[in-house]
Amino acid sequence: PSPGSCQPKGATEEALRCEIEELKQKDLALDQEIARLLSEGYSLEELEKHISLLHEYNDIKDAGQMLLGKLAVIRGVTTKQLYPEYDLELSD
């Protein structure tokens, strides 16, 4: 079953079985993705470093968004209106 497809309407035990099955499927899919990346020449260390850098990027981006939001409130404008002033794209 695909994630989220199990929606048992009964006993808690059945709900747990369904959740376990979904987690097994996710685990299998992740193992397959890791195997694919390893077969393409990536190393586990490289993948872990990449994930770490993505987390750091997201943390920095979140902090920037928070600062833009506070500045927008102070100025009485929307965050979107500040983007051109700082040469930001709406997709940033």
XYZ file of C-alpha atoms in Angstrom, residues 8-50:
43
model
C -8.497 1.393 9.073
C -11.923 1.914 10.552
C -11.820 -0.358 13.475
C -9.651 -1.675 16.201
C -6.501 0.063 17.260
C -4.595 -3.139 16.576
C -5.611 -2.969 12.908
C -4.542 0.682 12.757
C -1.141 -0.265 14.171
C -0.744 -3.107 11.657
C -1.538 -0.700 8.861
C 0.940 1.884 10.173
C 3.645 -0.779 10.492
C 3.042 -1.853 6.892
C 3.298 1.748 5.673
C 6.560 2.223 7.593
C 7.958 -0.985 6.098
C 7.105 0.316 2.620
C 8.795 3.666 3.344
C 11.858 1.845 4.703
C 12.060 -0.286 1.568
C 11.704 2.753 -0.695
C 14.468 4.583 1.191
C 16.754 1.539 1.022
C 16.171 1.365 -2.736
C 16.923 5.078 -3.145
C 20.145 4.735 -1.125
C 21.180 1.727 -3.227
C 20.495 3.697 -6.422
C 22.590 6.653 -5.256
C 25.429 4.374 -4.159
C 25.353 2.640 -7.557
C 25.683 6.079 -9.183
C 28.942 6.602 -7.310
C 27.813 8.649 -4.320
C 29.259 7.790 -0.928
C 27.315 7.742 2.324
C 29.597 10.454 3.707
C 28.868 12.656 0.679
C 25.129 12.115 1.023
C 25.238 12.870 4.757
C 27.226 16.061 4.085
C 24.720 17.111 1.426
